[in-house]
Amino acid sequence: MQTISDNALLDKLRSEDNASFAVLYQYYFPPIATYITNNYGRNEDAEDIFQEAIIVLLHKVRQPDFQLTAALKTYLFSICRHLWLKRLRDNKLLPVADVEIYQGEHDTFLPELHREKSKDEKVQSWIMRITRHCQRILKAIFFYREPMDILMKKMNWKNKHTAANQQYKCIQQVKKIRQTEESI
């Protein structure tokens, strides 16, 4: 296997040598695809993000003052990670508070960044993705164990049937998110 240095590859990218793009896809796309598919994405998402990152990289390397201060693999991975997190935030698939979990102090390449979430973490992430109204209801009922009579007064519900209906609708929101996540 022939290897190419990061600087030589950057020179080829600057001159838009087609072989340099093939090298990027061959060596750098697989770990990025793994990261994205392990973090709420599909392979198509990984391809889109990688293409966007290539465009960002090309723009950067064409700047006269550009200086690569990390390995190209690390730099490209960092661009992809930031693009993916932005997409998750913009599409409301990742609560803003969770972004800090995925952003490190240093941009280093780690082949396996995704760990299996505990049951509590999964439930919390599902609840963070439903409406605020339903978050308030479900937290009051299940986390704070607030009696339904008190909750009915707080929410101005007329009867227990309305309360049960609201609870059902909120639980359905969580179930829908869970099913969507499990089908990915």
Short mmCIF file of C-alpha atoms in Angstrom, two decimals:
data_model
loop_
_atom_site.label_atom_id
_atom_site.label_comp_id
_atom_site.label_asym_id
_atom_site.label_seq_id
_atom_site.Cartn_x
_atom_site.Cartn_y
_atom_site.Cartn_z
CA MET A 1 0.00 0.00 0.00
CA GLN A 2 1.40 3.33 -1.04
CA THR A 3 1.00 6.17 1.47
CA ILE A 4 0.97 9.88 0.87
CA SER A 5 1.89 12.59 3.36
CA ASP A 6 -0.73 15.06 4.51
CA ASN A 7 1.14 17.98 2.91
CA ALA A 8 1.47 16.17 -0.42
CA LEU A 9 -2.23 15.33 -0.33
CA LEU A 10 -3.09 18.96 0.44
CA ASP A 11 -0.98 20.09 -2.54
CA LYS A 12 -2.88 17.66 -4.77
CA LEU A 13 -6.19 18.94 -3.37
CA ARG A 14 -5.19 22.53 -4.12
CA SER A 15 -4.59 21.56 -7.73
CA GLU A 16 -7.88 19.59 -7.73
CA ASP A 17 -6.20 16.33 -8.66
CA ASN A 18 -9.01 13.74 -8.88
CA ALA A 19 -6.79 11.06 -7.32
CA SER A 20 -6.58 13.14 -4.12
CA PHE A 21 -10.37 13.00 -3.72
CA ALA A 22 -10.29 9.24 -4.17
CA VAL A 23 -7.65 9.00 -1.40
CA LEU A 24 -9.81 11.11 0.93
CA TYR A 25 -12.83 8.89 0.37
CA GLN A 26 -10.89 5.65 0.63
CA TYR A 27 -9.05 6.42 3.87
CA TYR A 28 -11.05 9.09 5.67
CA PHE A 29 -14.71 8.41 4.86
CA PRO A 30 -15.15 5.03 6.68
CA PRO A 31 -14.43 6.29 10.24
CA ILE A 32 -16.57 9.38 9.64
CA ALA A 33 -19.44 7.24 8.35
CA THR A 34 -19.13 5.07 11.45
CA TYR A 35 -19.27 8.12 13.72
CA ILE A 36 -22.36 9.56 12.01
CA THR A 37 -24.26 6.26 11.82
CA ASN A 38 -23.51 5.65 15.51
CA ASN A 39 -24.87 9.10 16.36
CA TYR A 40 -28.42 9.19 14.94
CA GLY A 41 -27.40 9.26 11.26
CA ARG A 42 -27.67 7.11 8.17
CA ASN A 43 -25.03 6.32 5.56
CA GLU A 44 -26.61 8.90 3.24
CA ASP A 45 -26.17 11.53 5.96
CA ALA A 46 -22.52 10.54 6.29
CA GLU A 47 -22.00 10.95 2.55
CA ASP A 48 -23.63 14.40 2.58
CA ILE A 49 -21.62 15.56 5.58
CA PHE A 50 -18.38 14.22 4.10
CA GLN A 51 -19.00 16.07 0.83
CA GLU A 52 -19.73 19.29 2.74
CA ALA A 53 -16.52 18.78 4.73
CA ILE A 54 -14.51 18.32 1.50
CA ILE A 55 -15.87 21.66 0.28
CA VAL A 56 -14.89 23.31 3.58
CA LEU A 57 -11.45 21.70 3.40
CA LEU A 58 -10.93 22.89 -0.19
CA HIS A 59 -11.93 26.40 0.77
CA LYS A 60 -9.49 26.35 3.70
CA VAL A 61 -6.50 24.91 1.81
CA ARG A 62 -6.86 27.57 -0.88
CA GLN A 63 -6.36 30.34 1.65
CA PRO A 64 -2.74 31.58 1.56
CA ASP A 65 -2.36 31.61 5.35
CA PHE A 66 -3.76 28.08 5.86
CA GLN A 67 -1.56 25.91 8.02
CA LEU A 68 -2.47 22.36 9.01
CA THR A 69 -1.80 22.06 12.75
CA ALA A 70 -3.11 18.50 13.18
CA ALA A 71 -3.19 15.35 11.13
CA LEU A 72 -5.40 15.73 8.06
CA LYS A 73 -7.52 12.83 9.29
CA THR A 74 -8.14 14.63 12.59
CA TYR A 75 -8.84 17.94 10.87
CA LEU A 76 -11.33 16.42 8.44
CA PHE A 77 -13.01 14.42 11.19
CA SER A 78 -13.40 17.59 13.24
CA ILE A 79 -15.06 19.41 10.33
CA CYS A 80 -17.45 16.48 9.83
CA ARG A 81 -18.28 16.27 13.51
CA HIS A 82 -19.10 19.97 13.73
CA LEU A 83 -21.23 19.81 10.57
CA TRP A 84 -23.09 16.76 11.88
CA LEU A 85 -23.77 18.29 15.28
CA LYS A 86 -25.04 21.44 13.60
CA ARG A 87 -27.39 19.37 11.44
CA LEU A 88 -28.68 17.50 14.49
CA ARG A 89 -29.29 20.78 16.32
CA ASP A 90 -30.93 22.43 13.30
CA ASN A 91 -33.23 19.45 12.80
CA LYS A 92 -33.91 19.27 16.53
CA LEU A 93 -32.65 15.70 16.71
CA LEU A 94 -30.15 16.53 19.45
CA PRO A 95 -31.02 18.82 22.35
CA VAL A 96 -28.71 21.82 22.56
CA ALA A 97 -27.64 20.75 26.07
CA ASP A 98 -26.41 17.41 24.68
CA VAL A 99 -24.09 19.10 22.18
CA GLU A 100 -21.55 19.70 24.95
CA ILE A 101 -21.36 15.94 25.51
CA TYR A 102 -20.21 15.43 21.92
CA GLN A 103 -17.87 18.43 21.73
CA GLY A 104 -14.49 17.89 23.26
CA GLU A 105 -12.01 20.47 24.45
CA HIS A 106 -9.60 19.26 21.77
CA ASP A 107 -10.41 18.07 18.30
CA THR A 108 -8.84 14.63 18.28
CA PHE A 109 -9.82 11.62 16.27
CA LEU A 110 -11.33 8.81 18.28
CA PRO A 111 -12.52 5.87 16.21
CA GLU A 112 -15.28 4.90 18.65
CA LEU A 113 -16.97 7.90 20.22
CA HIS A 114 -20.43 6.48 20.70
CA ARG A 115 -21.24 4.44 23.77
CA GLU A 116 -24.49 2.68 24.45
CA LYS A 117 -26.85 4.93 26.42
CA SER A 118 -28.34 3.74 29.67
CA LYS A 119 -32.11 3.37 29.91
CA ASP A 120 -32.35 6.62 31.91
CA GLU A 121 -30.28 8.51 29.32
CA LYS A 122 -32.49 7.20 26.51
CA VAL A 123 -35.69 8.24 28.29
CA GLN A 124 -34.22 11.66 29.07
CA SER A 125 -33.20 12.20 25.42
CA TRP A 126 -36.69 11.18 24.24
CA ILE A 127 -38.35 13.56 26.69
CA MET A 128 -36.09 16.42 25.60
CA ARG A 129 -37.39 16.00 22.03
CA ILE A 130 -41.13 16.28 22.79
CA THR A 131 -43.09 19.52 23.20
CA ARG A 132 -42.45 21.66 26.28
CA HIS A 133 -46.06 21.21 27.30
CA CYS A 134 -45.70 17.43 27.29
CA GLN A 135 -42.33 17.60 29.01
CA ARG A 136 -43.98 19.50 31.84
CA ILE A 137 -46.84 17.01 32.11
CA LEU A 138 -44.74 13.84 32.00
CA LYS A 139 -42.13 15.17 34.43
CA ALA A 140 -44.87 16.18 36.87
CA ILE A 141 -46.53 12.75 36.66
CA PHE A 142 -43.57 10.38 36.46
CA PHE A 143 -40.58 12.21 37.93
CA TYR A 144 -42.16 14.37 40.62
CA ARG A 145 -45.08 11.97 41.25
CA GLU A 146 -47.48 14.88 41.44
CA PRO A 147 -51.07 13.75 42.19
CA MET A 148 -53.37 14.06 39.19
CA ASP A 149 -55.83 16.27 41.12
CA ILE A 150 -53.14 18.89 41.76
CA LEU A 151 -51.86 18.68 38.18
CA MET A 152 -55.42 19.12 36.88
CA LYS A 153 -55.73 22.40 38.80
CA LYS A 154 -52.30 23.64 37.65
CA MET A 155 -53.07 22.88 34.01
CA ASN A 156 -56.71 24.11 34.17
CA TRP A 157 -58.11 20.80 32.99
CA LYS A 158 -61.85 20.41 33.49
CA ASN A 159 -61.95 16.71 34.39
CA LYS A 160 -59.98 13.47 34.75
CA HIS A 161 -60.84 12.43 31.22
CA THR A 162 -59.04 15.52 29.84
CA ALA A 163 -56.08 14.80 32.12
CA ALA A 164 -55.88 11.18 30.97
CA ASN A 165 -56.16 12.27 27.34
CA GLN A 166 -53.30 14.78 27.74
CA GLN A 167 -51.14 12.16 29.44
CA TYR A 168 -51.88 9.68 26.64
CA LYS A 169 -50.98 12.18 23.89
CA CYS A 170 -47.68 13.02 25.59
CA ILE A 171 -46.76 9.38 26.05
CA GLN A 172 -47.54 8.82 22.36
CA GLN A 173 -45.03 11.57 21.44
CA VAL A 174 -42.32 9.73 23.39
CA LYS A 175 -43.25 6.40 21.83
CA LYS A 176 -43.08 7.88 18.34
CA ILE A 177 -39.59 9.27 18.96
CA ARG A 178 -38.49 5.94 20.45
CA GLN A 179 -39.79 4.00 17.46
CA THR A 180 -38.10 6.40 15.04
CA GLU A 181 -34.81 6.03 16.88
CA GLU A 182 -35.05 2.24 16.96
CA SER A 183 -35.80 2.04 13.23
CA ILE A 184 -32.59 3.88 12.33
#
